[in-house]
Coordinates of C-alpha atoms in Angstrom, one line a residue:
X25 CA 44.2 -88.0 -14.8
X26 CA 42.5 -87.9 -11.7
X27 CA 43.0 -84.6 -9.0
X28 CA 44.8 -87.1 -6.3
X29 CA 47.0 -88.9 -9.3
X30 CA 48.2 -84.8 -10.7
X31 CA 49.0 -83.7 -6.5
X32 CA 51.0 -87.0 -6.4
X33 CA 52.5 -86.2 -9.9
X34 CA 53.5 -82.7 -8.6
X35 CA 54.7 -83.8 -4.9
X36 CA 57.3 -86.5 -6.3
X37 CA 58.2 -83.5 -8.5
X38 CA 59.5 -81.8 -5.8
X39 CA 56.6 -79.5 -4.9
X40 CA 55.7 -79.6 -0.8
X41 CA 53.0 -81.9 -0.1
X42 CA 50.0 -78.7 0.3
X43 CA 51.6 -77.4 -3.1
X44 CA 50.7 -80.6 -4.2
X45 CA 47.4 -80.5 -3.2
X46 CA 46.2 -76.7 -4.1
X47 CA 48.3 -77.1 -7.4
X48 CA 46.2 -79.6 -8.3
X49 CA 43.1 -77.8 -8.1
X50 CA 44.3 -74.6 -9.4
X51 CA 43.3 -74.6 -12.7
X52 CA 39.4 -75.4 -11.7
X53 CA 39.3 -72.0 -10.1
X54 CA 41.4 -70.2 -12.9
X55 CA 44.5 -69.4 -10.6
X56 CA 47.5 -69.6 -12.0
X57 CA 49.9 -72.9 -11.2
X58 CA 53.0 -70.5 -10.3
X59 CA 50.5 -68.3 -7.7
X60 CA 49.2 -71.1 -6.6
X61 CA 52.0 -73.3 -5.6
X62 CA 53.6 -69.5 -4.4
X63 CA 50.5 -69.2 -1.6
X64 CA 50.5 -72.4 -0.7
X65 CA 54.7 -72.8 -0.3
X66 CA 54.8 -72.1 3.6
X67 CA 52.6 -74.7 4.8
X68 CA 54.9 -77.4 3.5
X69 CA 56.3 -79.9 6.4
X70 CA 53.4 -79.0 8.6
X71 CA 53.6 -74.9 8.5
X72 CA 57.9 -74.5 7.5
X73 CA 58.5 -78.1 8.6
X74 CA 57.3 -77.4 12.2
X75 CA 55.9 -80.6 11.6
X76 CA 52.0 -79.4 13.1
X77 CA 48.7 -79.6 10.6
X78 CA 49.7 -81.7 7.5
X79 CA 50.7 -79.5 4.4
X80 CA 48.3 -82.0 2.5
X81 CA 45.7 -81.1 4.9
X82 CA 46.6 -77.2 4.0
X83 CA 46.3 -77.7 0.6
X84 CA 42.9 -79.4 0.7
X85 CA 41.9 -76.9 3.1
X86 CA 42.7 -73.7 0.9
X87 CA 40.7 -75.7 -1.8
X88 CA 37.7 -76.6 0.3
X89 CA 37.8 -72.0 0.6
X90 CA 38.1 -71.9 -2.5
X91 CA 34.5 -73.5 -3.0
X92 CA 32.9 -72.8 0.5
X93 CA 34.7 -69.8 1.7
X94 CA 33.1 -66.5 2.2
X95 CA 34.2 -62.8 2.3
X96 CA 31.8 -61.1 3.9
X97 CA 33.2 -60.7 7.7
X98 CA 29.7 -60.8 9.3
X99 CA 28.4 -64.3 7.0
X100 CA 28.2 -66.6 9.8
X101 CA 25.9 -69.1 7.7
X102 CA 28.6 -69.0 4.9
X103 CA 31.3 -69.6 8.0
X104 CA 29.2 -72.8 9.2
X105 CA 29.0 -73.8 6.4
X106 CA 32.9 -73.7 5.1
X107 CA 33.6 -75.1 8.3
X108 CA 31.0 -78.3 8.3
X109 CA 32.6 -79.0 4.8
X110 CA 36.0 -79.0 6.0
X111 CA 35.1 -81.0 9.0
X112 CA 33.6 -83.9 6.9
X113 CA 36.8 -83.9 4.5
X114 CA 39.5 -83.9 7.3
X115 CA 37.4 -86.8 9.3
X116 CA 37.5 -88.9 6.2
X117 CA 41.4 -87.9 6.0
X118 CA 42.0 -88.6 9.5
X119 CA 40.2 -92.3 9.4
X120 CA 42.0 -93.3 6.4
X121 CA 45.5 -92.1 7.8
X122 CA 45.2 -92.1 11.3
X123 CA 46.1 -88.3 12.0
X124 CA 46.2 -84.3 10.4
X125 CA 49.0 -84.0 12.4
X126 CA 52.6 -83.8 9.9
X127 CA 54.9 -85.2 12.8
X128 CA 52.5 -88.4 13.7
X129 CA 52.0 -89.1 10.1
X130 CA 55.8 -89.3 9.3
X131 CA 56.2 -91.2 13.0
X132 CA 58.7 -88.3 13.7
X133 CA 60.1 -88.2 17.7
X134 CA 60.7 -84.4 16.9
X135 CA 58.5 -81.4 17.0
X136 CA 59.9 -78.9 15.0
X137 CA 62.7 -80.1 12.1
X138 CA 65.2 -78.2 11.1
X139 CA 64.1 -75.8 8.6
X140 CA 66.4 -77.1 5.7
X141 CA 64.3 -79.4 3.4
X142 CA 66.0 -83.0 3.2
X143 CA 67.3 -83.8 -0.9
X144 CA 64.4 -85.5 -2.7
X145 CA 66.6 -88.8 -3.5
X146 CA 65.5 -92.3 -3.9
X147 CA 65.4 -92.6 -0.3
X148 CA 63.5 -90.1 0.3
X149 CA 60.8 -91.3 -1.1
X150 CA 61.2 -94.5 0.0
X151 CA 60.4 -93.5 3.6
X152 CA 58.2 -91.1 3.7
X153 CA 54.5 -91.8 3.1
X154 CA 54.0 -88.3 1.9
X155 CA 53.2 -88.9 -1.7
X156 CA 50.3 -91.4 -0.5
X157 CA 49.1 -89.0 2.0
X158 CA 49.0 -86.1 -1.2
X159 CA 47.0 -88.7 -2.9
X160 CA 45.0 -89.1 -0.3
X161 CA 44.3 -85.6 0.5
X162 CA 43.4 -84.6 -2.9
X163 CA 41.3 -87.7 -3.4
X164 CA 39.0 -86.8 -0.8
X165 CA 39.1 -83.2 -1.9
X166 CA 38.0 -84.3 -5.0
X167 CA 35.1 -87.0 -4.1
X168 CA 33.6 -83.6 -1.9
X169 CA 33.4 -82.0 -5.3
X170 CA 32.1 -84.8 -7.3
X171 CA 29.4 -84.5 -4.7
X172 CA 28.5 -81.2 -4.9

């Protein structure tokens, strides 16, 4: 099973679409499922569902640091770096689905949605693209690796 197939597994779960994403990857960089989907449980719904940055764009991000980040507060090579990586895997996002923004992907009028998560029904699914755009995330996420 591939990265992108697992964060789709997870997201029509139930898991928020960047637990999805860095729940995936977790095991690769020996962090525990439950911490991992813990950290990464705010950014769902584009940060709380205030609809902004894509929680699959979150996830992928928090990977992408994972493998690029730094620690070191003066590392600016290690910061160009992380940065440049990230860049390059959120242009390929963006091209395939037209945006990193939660509220554009979903076609939403609204900036900022209630913060009471909508039941994950039938319908749900049916009208949201989220579980493709989990997919997607992760996918690139993982063809960045593969490349490494």
């Amino acid at each position: 099973m591939t990265k992108a197939d697992k964060a789709k597994e997870l997201f029509l779960k139930g898991y928020n679409c960047s637990q999805a994403v860095f729940g995936a990857f977790c095991e690769d960089f020996g962090i525990d499922f439950s911490l991992g989907v813990k950290i990464s449980s705010g950014f769902g719904g584009g940060f709380a569902r205030r609809r902004e940055v894509c929680g699959a764009v979150s996830g992928a991000v928090m990977v992408l640091s994972l493998l690029h980040g730094y620690t070191d507060a003066e590392a600016k090579e290690e910061k160009i770096k992380l940065y440049e990586e990230v860049r390059g895997v959120l242009a390929d996002f963006e091209k395939e689905v037209g945006s990193i923004v939660c509220r554009e992907l979903l076609g939403l009028e609204e900036k900022i949605s209630s913060p009471v998560p909508e039941e994950r029904t039938k319908m749900y699914y049916e009208k949201r693209p989220c579980a493709e755009i989990v997919y997607t995330a992760a996918k690139f996420v993982e063809e960045h690796i593969a490349k490494l």
